[in-house]
Tab-separated table of C-alpha atoms and ligand atoms in Angstrom:
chain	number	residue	atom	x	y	z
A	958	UNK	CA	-23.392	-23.040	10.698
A	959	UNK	CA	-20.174	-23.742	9.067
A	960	UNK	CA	-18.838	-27.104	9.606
A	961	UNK	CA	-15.076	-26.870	10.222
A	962	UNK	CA	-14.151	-30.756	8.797
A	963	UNK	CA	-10.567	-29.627	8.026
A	964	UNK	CA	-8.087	-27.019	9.850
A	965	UNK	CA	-7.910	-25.616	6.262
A	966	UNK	CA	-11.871	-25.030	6.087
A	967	UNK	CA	-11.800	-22.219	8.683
A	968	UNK	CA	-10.038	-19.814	6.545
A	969	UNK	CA	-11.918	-18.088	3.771
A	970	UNK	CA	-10.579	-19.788	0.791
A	971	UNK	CA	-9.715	-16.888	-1.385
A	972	UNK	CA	-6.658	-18.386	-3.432
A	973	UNK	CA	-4.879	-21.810	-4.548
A	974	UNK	CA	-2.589	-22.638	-1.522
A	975	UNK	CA	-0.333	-26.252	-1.425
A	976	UNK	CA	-1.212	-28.085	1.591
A	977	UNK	CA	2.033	-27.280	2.956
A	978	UNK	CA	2.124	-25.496	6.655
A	979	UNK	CA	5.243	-23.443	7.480
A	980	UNK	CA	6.139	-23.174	11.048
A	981	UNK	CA	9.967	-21.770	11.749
A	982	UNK	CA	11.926	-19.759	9.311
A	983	UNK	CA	15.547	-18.444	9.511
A	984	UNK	CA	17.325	-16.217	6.589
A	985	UNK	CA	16.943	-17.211	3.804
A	986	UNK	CA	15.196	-20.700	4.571
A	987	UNK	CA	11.594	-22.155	6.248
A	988	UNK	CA	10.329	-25.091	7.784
A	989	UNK	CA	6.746	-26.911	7.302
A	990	UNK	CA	5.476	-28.716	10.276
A	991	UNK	CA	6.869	-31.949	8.783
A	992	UNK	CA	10.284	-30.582	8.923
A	993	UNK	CA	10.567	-30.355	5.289
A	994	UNK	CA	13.574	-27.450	5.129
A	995	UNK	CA	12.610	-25.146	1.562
A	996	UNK	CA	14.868	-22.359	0.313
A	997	UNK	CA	12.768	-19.591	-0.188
A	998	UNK	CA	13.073	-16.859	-3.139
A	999	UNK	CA	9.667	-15.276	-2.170
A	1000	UNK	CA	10.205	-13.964	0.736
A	1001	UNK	CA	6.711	-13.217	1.781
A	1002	UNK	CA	6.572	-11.548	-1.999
A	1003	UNK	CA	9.684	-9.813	-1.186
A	1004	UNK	CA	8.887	-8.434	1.999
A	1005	UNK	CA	11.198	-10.286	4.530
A	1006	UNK	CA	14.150	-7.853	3.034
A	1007	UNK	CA	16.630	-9.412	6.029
A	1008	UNK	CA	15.490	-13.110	5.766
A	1009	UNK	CA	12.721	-14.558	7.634
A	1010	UNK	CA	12.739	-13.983	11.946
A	1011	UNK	CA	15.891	-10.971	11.449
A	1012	UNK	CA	17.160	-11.237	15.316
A	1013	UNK	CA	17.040	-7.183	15.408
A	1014	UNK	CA	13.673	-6.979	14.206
A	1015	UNK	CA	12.543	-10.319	16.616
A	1016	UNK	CA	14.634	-7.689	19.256
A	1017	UNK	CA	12.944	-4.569	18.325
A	1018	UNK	CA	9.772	-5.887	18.397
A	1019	UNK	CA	10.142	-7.688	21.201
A	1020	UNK	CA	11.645	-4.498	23.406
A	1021	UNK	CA	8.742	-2.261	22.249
A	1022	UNK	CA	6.538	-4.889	23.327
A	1023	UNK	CA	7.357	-5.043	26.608
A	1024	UNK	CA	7.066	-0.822	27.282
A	1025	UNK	CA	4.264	0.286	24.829
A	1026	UNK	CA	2.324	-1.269	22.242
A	1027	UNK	CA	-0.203	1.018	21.538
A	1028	UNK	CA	-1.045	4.675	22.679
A	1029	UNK	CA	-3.804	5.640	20.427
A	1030	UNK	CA	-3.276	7.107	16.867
A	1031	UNK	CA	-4.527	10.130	18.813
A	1032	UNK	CA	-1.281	10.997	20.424
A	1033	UNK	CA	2.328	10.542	19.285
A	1034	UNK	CA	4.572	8.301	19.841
A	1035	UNK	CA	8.873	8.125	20.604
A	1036	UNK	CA	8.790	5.116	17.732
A	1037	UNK	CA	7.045	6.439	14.932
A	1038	UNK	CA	8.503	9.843	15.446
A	1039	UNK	CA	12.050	8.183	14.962
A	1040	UNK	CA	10.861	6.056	11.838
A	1041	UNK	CA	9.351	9.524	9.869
A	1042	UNK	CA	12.332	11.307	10.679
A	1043	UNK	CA	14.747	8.656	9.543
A	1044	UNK	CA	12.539	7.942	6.484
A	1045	UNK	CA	12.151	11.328	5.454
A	1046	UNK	CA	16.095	12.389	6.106
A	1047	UNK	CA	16.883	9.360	3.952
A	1048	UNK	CA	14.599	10.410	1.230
A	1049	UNK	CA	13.700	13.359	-1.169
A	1050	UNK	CA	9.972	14.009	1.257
A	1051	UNK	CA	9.278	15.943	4.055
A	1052	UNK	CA	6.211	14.343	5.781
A	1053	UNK	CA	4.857	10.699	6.446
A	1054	UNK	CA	1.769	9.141	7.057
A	1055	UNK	CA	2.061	5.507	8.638
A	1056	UNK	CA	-0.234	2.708	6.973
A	1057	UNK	CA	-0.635	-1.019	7.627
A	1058	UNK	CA	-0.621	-2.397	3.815
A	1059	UNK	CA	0.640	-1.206	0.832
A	1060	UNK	CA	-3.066	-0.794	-0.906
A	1061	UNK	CA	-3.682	1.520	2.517
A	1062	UNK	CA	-0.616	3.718	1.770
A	1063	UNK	CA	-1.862	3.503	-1.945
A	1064	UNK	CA	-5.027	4.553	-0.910
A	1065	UNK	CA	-3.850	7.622	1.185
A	1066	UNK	CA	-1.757	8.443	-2.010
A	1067	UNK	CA	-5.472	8.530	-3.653
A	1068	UNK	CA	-6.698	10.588	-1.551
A	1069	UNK	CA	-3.858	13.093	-0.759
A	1070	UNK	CA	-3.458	13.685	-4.533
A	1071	UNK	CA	-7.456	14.484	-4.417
A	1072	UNK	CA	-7.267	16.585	-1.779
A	1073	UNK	CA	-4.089	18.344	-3.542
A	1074	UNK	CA	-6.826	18.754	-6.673
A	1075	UNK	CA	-9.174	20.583	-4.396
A	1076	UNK	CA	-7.080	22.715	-2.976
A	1077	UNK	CA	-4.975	23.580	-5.884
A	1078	UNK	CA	-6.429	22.728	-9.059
A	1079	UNK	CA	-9.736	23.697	-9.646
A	1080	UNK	CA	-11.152	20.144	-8.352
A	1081	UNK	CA	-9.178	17.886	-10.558
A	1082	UNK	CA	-9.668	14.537	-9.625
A	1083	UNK	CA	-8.219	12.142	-12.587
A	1084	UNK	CA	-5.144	10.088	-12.013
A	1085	UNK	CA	-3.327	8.615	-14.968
A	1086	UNK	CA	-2.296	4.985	-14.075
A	1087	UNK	CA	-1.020	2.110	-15.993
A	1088	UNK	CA	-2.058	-0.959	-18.328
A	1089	UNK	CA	-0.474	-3.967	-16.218
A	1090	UNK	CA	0.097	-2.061	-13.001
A	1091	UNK	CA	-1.148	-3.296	-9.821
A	1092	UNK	CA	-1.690	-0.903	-6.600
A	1093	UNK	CA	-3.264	-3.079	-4.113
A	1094	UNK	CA	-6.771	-4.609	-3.904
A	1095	UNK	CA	-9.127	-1.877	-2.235
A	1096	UNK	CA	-11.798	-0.715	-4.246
A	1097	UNK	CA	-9.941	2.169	-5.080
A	1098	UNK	CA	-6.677	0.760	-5.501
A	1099	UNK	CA	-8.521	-2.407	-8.027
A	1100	UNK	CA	-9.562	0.563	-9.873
A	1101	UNK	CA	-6.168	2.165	-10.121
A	1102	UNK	CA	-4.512	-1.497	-11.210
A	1103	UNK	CA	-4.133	-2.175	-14.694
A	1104	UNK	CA	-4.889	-5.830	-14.108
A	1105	UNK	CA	-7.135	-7.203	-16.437
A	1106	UNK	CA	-8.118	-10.377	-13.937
A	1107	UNK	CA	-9.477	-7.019	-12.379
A	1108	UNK	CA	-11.804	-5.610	-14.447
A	1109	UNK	CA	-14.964	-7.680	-13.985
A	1110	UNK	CA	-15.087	-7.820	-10.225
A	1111	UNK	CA	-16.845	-5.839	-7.593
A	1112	UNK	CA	-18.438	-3.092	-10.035
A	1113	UNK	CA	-19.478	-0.212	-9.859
A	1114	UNK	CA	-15.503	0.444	-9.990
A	1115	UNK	CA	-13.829	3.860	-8.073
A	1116	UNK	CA	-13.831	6.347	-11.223
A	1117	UNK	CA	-11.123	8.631	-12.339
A	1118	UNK	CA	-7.665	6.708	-13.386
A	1119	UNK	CA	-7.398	6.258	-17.034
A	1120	UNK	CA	-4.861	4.028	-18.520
A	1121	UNK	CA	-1.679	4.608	-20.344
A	1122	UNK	CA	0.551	2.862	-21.392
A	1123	UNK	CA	4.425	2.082	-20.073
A	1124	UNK	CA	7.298	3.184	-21.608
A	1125	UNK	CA	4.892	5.379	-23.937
A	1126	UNK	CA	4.833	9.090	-22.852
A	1127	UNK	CA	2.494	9.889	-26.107
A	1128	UNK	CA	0.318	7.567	-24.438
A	1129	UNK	CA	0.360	9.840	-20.999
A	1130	UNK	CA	0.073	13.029	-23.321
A	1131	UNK	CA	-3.306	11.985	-24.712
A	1132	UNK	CA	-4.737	11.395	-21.678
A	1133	UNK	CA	-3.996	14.795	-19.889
A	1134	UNK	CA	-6.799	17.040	-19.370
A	1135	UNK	CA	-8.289	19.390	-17.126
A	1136	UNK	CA	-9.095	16.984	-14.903
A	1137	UNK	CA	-5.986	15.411	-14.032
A	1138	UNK	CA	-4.348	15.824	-10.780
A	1139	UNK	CA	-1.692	13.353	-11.059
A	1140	UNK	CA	0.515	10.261	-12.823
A	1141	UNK	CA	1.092	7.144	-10.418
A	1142	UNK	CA	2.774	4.150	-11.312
A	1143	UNK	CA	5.359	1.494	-10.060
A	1144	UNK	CA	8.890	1.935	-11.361
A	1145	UNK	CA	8.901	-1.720	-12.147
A	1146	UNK	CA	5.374	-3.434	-12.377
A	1147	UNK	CA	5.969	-6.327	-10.497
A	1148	UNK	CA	2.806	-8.234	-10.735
A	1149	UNK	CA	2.789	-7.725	-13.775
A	1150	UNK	CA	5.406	-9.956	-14.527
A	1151	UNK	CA	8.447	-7.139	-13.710
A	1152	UNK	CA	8.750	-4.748	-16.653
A	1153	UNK	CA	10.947	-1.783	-15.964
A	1154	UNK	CA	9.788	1.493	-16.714
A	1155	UNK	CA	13.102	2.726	-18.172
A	1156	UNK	CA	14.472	5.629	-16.207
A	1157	UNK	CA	14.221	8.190	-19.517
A	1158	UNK	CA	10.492	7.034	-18.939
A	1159	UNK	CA	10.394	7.980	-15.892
A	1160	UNK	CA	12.730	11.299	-16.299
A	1161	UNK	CA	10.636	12.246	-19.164
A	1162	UNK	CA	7.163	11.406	-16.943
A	1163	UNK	CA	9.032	13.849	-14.474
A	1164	UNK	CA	8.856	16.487	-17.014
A	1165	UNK	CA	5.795	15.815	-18.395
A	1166	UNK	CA	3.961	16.516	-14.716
A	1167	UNK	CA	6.369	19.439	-13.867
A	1168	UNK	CA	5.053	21.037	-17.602
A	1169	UNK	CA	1.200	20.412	-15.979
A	1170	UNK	CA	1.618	21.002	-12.490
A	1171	UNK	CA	0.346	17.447	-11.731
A	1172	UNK	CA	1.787	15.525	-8.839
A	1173	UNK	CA	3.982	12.200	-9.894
A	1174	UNK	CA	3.255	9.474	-7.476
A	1175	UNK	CA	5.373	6.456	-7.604
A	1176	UNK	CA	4.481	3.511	-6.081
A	1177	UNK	CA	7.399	1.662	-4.489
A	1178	UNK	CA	5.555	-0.799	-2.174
A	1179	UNK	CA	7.488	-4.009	-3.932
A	1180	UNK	CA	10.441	-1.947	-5.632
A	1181	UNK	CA	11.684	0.529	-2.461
A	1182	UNK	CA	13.716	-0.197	0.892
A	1183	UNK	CA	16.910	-1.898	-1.491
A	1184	UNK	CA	14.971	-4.245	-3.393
A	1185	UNK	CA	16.103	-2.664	-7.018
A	1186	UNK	CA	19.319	-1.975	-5.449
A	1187	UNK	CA	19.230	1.286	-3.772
A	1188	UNK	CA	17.029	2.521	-1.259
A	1189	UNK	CA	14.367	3.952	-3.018
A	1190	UNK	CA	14.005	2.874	-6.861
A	1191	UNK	CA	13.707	7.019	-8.119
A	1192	UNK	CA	17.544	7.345	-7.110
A	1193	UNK	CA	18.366	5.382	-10.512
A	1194	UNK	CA	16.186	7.759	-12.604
A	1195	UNK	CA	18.191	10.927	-10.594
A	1196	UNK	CA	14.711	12.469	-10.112
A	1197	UNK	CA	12.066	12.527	-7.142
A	1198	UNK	CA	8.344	11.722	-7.233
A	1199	UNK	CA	6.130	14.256	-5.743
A	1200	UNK	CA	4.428	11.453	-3.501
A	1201	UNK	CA	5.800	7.770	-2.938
A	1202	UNK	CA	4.500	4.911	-0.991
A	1203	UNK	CA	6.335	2.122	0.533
A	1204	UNK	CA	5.174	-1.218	1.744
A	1205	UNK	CA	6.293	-4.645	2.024
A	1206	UNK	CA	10.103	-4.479	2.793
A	1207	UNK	CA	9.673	-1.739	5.351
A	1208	UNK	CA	8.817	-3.783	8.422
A	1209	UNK	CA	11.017	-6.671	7.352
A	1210	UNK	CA	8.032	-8.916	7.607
A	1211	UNK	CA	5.544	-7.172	9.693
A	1212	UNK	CA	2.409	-5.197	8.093
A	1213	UNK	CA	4.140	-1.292	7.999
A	1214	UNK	CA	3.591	0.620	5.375
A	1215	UNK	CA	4.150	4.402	4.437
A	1216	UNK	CA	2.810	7.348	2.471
A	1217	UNK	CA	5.751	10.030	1.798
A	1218	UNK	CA	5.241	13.055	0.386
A	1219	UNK	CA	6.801	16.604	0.166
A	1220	UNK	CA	6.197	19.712	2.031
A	1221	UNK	CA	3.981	21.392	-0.957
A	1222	UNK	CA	2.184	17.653	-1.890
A	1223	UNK	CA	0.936	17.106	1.859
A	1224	UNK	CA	-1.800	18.643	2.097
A	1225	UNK	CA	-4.147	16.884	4.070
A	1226	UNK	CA	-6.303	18.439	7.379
A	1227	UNK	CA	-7.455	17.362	10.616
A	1228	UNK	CA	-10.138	14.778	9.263
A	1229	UNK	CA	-8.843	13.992	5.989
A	1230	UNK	CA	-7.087	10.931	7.157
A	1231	UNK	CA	-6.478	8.326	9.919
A	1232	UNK	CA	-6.576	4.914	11.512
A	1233	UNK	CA	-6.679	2.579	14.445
A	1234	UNK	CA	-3.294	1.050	14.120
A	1235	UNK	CA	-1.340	3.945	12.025
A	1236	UNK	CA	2.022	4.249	12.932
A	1237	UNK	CA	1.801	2.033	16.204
A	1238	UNK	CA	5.068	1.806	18.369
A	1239	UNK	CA	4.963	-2.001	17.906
A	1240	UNK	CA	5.148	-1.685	14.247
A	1241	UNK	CA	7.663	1.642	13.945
A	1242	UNK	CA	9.993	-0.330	16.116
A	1243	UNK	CA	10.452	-3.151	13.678
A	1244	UNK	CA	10.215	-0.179	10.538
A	1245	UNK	CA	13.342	1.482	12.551
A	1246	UNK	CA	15.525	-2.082	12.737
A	1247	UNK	CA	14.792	-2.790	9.307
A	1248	UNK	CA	15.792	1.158	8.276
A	1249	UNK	CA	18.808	1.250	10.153
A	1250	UNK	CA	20.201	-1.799	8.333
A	1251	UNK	CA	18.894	-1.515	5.066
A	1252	UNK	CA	20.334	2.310	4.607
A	1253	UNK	CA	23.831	1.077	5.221
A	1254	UNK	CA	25.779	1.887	2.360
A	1255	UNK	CA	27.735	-1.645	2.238
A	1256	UNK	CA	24.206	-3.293	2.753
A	1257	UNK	CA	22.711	-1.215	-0.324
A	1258	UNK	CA	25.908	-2.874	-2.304
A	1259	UNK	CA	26.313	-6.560	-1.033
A	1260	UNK	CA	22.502	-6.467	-2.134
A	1261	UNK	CA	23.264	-4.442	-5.843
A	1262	UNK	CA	26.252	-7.229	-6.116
A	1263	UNK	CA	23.786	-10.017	-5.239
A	1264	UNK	CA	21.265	-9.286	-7.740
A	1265	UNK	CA	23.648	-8.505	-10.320
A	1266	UNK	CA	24.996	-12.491	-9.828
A	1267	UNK	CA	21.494	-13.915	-9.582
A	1268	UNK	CA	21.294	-11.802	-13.073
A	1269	UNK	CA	23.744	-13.337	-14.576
A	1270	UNK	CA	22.881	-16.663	-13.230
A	1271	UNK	CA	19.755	-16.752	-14.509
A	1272	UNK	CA	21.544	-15.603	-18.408
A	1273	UNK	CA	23.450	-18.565	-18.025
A	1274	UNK	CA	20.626	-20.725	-17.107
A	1275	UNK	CA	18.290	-19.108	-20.093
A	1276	UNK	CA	21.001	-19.379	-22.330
A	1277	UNK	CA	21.420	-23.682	-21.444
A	1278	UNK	CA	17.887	-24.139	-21.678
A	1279	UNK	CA	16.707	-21.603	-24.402
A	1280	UNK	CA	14.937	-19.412	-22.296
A	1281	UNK	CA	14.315	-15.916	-22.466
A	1282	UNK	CA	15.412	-12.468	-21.539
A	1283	UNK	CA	16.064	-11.897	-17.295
A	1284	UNK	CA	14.352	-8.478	-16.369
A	1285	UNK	CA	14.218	-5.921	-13.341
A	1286	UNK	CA	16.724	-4.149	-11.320
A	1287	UNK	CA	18.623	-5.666	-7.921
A	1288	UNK	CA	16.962	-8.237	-6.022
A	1289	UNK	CA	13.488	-8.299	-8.253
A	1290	UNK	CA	13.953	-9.955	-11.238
A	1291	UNK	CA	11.778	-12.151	-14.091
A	1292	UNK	CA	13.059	-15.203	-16.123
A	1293	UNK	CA	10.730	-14.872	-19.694
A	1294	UNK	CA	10.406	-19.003	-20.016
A	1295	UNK	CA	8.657	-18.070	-23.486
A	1296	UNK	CA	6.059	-21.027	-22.418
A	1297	UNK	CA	3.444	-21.245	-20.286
A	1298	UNK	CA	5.093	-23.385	-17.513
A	1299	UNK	CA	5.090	-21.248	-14.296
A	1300	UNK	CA	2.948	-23.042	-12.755
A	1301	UNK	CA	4.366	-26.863	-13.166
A	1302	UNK	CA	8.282	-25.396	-12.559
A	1303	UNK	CA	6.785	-23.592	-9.510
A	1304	UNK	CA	4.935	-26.869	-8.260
A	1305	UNK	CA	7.746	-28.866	-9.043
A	1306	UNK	CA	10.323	-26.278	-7.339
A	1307	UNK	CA	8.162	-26.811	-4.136
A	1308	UNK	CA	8.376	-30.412	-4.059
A	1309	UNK	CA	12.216	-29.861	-4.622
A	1310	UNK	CA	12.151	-27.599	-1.314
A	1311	UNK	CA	12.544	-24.404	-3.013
A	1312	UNK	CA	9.971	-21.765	-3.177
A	1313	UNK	CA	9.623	-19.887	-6.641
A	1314	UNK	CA	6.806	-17.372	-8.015
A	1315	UNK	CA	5.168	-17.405	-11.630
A	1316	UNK	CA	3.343	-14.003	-11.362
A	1317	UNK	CA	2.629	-14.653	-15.251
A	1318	UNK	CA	2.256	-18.129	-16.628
A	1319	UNK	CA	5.492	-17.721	-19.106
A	1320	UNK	CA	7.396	-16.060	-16.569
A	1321	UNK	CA	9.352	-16.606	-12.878
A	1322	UNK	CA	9.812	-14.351	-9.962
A	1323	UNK	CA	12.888	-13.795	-8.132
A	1324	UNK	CA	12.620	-11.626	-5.085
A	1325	UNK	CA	14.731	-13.379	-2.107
A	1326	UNK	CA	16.347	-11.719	1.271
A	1327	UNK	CA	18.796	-8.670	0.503
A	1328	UNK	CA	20.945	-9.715	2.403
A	1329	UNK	CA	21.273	-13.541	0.092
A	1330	UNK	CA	24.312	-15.316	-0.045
A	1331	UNK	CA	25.883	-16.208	-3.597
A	1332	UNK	CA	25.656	-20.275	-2.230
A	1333	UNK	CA	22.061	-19.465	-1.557
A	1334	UNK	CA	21.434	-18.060	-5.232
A	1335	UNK	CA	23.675	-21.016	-6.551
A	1336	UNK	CA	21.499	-23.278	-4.895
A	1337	UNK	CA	18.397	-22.432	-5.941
A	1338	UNK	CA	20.015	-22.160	-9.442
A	1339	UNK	CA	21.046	-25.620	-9.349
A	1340	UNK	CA	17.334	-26.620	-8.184
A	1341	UNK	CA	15.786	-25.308	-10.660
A	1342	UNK	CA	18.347	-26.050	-13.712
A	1343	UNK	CA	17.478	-29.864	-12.049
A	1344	UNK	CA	14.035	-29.442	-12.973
A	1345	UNK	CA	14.313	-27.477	-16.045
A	1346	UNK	CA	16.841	-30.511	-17.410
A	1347	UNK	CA	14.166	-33.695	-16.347
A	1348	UNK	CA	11.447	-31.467	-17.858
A	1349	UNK	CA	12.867	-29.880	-20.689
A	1350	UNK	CA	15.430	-31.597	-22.783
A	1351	UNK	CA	14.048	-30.948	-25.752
A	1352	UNK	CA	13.948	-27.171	-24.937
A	1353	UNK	CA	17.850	-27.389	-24.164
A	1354	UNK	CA	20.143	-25.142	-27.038
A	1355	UNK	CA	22.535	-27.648	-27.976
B	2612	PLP	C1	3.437	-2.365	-6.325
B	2612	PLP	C2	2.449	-2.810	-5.289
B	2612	PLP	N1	1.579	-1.930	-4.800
B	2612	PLP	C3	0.683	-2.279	-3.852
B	2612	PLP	C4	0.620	-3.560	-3.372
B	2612	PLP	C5	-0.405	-3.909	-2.331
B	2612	PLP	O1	0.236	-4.099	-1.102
B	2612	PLP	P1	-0.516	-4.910	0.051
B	2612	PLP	O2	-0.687	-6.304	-0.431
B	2612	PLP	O3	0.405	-4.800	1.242
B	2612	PLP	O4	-1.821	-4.220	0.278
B	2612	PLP	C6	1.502	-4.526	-3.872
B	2612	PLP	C7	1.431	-5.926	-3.402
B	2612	PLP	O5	1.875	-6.850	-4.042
B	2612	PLP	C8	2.447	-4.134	-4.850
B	2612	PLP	O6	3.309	-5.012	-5.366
C-alpha cells in the first residue's frame, strides 16, 4: 500500500511543481496558503481569459447549479443549446460538439475528419500536422503533436499524421497523397515556444486544401476566444477552417471545450461520438458567461490594445537587456532570451510573486487575463526587468 508521508505524495507525480499551494485568486492575482499575493501571467496556461474567480462565471455556475447539473448526454439541454447557438452565430460553423479538454475536442476533430474520409474520399485517413505543434496528450493527439519530448513514449504511436513543416507550403505539397483527408495545425504553436504561422501561410494552406478537397482543421484551443486579439485567430487570415476546436479560454477556467465544424464537414452518426459529461448544463453555463463577455466588441479591443502594450513593453525590455525578438499576436506572446534561462528567470519570478512560463528553455510565455490592466502589465514588467538587472548585467546593451 502506498504510504501517504506528505499531502504532496497522494497525487501522481507526473511533472516538476514548486511547493507552493494556491488557495484564493481574484483577476489578475492568487494567493498561496501562506498568504503570499503573486501576479499571475499564466493564467491557468491562458485559460482564465476574465481573471481568476470572474463573478459572472462564479454566478453562472453557481445559478445552474442550483436547477440542473446534469441530465444525461442522452437528452438536451436549455444551456448547451444556448452556448452552440451563440458559438456557431459568432463563428464561420454550423454545428458543435461539446468536449471537456482540448486533446478531447482534438480528438473528435480526429475522428470527424476520418469519418469525413470514409464517407467522402475513398477511405482517406492521413492528416498532415506539424513539426513543433502540440494537440493535446491522448494517444492520438501525442501522435498528431510535433513534439519531439513526444516521440519515444507510449509506442506503438496512432498512425496517419505526417509532418510538415510551418510557414513551408512546399513542405505540405510533398506530403499530399491519396490518402490524405486533411491539414490541422495551430495558428500560433504555442507550446512550442509561440511561432506564428503567418496569415499568407495560412491563406495559402486555405488554398492548398480547397485545390484537394481536404478539410483544414485549425486548432485554436490556446489561440481562440480573444487570446490573439479577436475572437477566433482565422479572422486575421480573412479565411475559415473547415473544422476548429476550442479549449482553454472557453469556460473561463472550467474544463469546456468545443469541436466546430461546418454543415458539409459534420458528418458524424448516431454512434460515432459521445460522452458522459459532453456539453453538461453546469459547464455550458459558465461557456455562455464567458461568450457573452468575451464577444463584446470593446472587450475584443481593450484586449488587442493590451497586448499590443505588453508588446511593446517587452521591445523595450529586450532592447535594455539585449534580448531577443517578442512574438505572437494579442494576449499570447514569447520573449526569445537567446539563452537558456527560462527556467532560473521563471524560478526567480516566483519567488518575486509573479508567475511566468518558459515553454522553451531560451524563451518566456506571456498569456495573462484579457481583460489586464496596463499597471498590471507594468508591474510584472518591472518584476522581471528587477531580475533580469541582478542577474544579467553583463547581458545589458549599454
Ligand atoms: C494548441 C493546444 N491544443 C491542445 C491542447 C490540449 O488541451 P488540454 O490540455 O485541455 O487537453 C493544448 C494545451 O495546452 C494546446 O495548447
Amino acid at each position: 500500500m502506498l504510504k501517504v508521508p506528505h499531502p504532496f505524495d497522494a497525487l501522481m507525480d507526473i511533472t516538476a511543481r514548486p511547493p507552493t499551494v494556491f488557495v484564493r485568486g481574484e483577476g489578475s492575482y492568487l494567493w498561496d496558503d501562506t498568504g503570499k499575493r503573486y501576479l499571475d501571467f499564466i493564467q491557468g496556461w491562458a485559460v482564465n481569459c476574465l481573471g481568476h474567480a470572474p463573478s459572472c462565471v462564479a454566478e453562472a455556475i453557481a445559478a445552474q447549479a442550483k436547477v440542473l447539473i446534469t441530465p444525461s448526454p442522452a437528452y438536451y439541454n436549455a444551456a448547451s443549446l444556448k452556448l452552440a447557438k451563440a458559438l456557431v452565430e459568432n463563428s464561420a460553423f454550423d454545428q458543435v460538439f461539446f468536449a471537456n479538454s482540448g486533446a478531447e475536442a482534438n480528438e473528435g476533430a480526429i475522428k470527424l475528419a476520418r469519418k469525413y474520409g470514409a464517407r467522402h474520399r475513398g477511405g482517406a485517413f492521413e492528416i498532415i500536422t506539424f513539426e513543433g505543434g502540440f494537440h493535446g496528450r491522448t494517444l492520438a493527439t501525442m501522435s498528431a503533436s510535433g513534439k519531439k519530448a513526444f516521440e519515444p513514449l507510449f509506442e506503438p504511436k496512432v498512425a496517419g499524421f505526417p509532418k510538415a513543416k510551418l510557414n513551408d507550403l512546399d513542405s505540405v505539397k510533398a506530403l499530399v497523397n491519396d490518402n490524405t483527408v486533411a491539414v490541422m495545425l495551430e495558428p500560433i504553436q504555442g507550446e512550442a515556444g509561440v511561432w506564428p504561422a503567418t496569415d499568407q501561410f495560412l491563406q495559402a494552406l486555405r488554398a492548398l486544401t480547397c485545390e484537394h478537397g481536404l478539410l483544414l482543421i485549425f486548432d485554436e484551443i490556446q489561440t481562440g476566444m480573444g487570446r490573439t486579439g479577436k475572437l477566433f485567430h482565422y479572422e486575421h487570415a480573412g479565411i475559415a477552417p473547415d473544422i476548429m476546436t476550442l479549449g482553454k479560454g472557453i469556460g473561463g477556467g472550467v474544463p469546456l471545450a468545443a469541436l466546430l465544424a461546418t454543415e458539409q464537414a459534420s458528418c458524424f452518426e448516431h454512434g460515432d461520438q459521445g460522452g458522459t459529461f459532453n456539453g453538461n448544463p453546469l459547464m455550458c453555463a459558465a461557456g455562455l458567461a464567458v461568450l457573452e463577455q468575451v464577444s463584446k466588441p470593446a472587450f475584443l479591443k481593450a484586449a488587442c490594445d493590451a497586448g499590443l502594450f505588453l508588446e511593446s513593453e517587452l521591445q523595450k525590455l529586450s532592447a535594455r537587456h539585449g534580448l531577443g525578438e517578442v512574438r505572437g499576436r494579442g494576449l499570447l506572446l514569447a520573449l526569445d532570451l537567446k539563452l537558456p534561462m527560462g527556467a532560473s528567470l521563471v524560478a526567480q519570478a516566483l519567488e518575486a510573486g509573479l508567475l511566468l512560463n518558459s515553454p522553451q528553455p531560451d524563451a518566456l510565455r506571456f498569456m495573462p487575463a484579457l481583460n489586464v490592466t496596463r499597471e498590471e502589465i507594468g508591474e510584472m514588467i518591472d518584476g522581471l526587468d528587477a531580475i533580469l538587472t541582478r542577474g544579467g548585467a553583463a547581458r545589458r546593451v549599454a
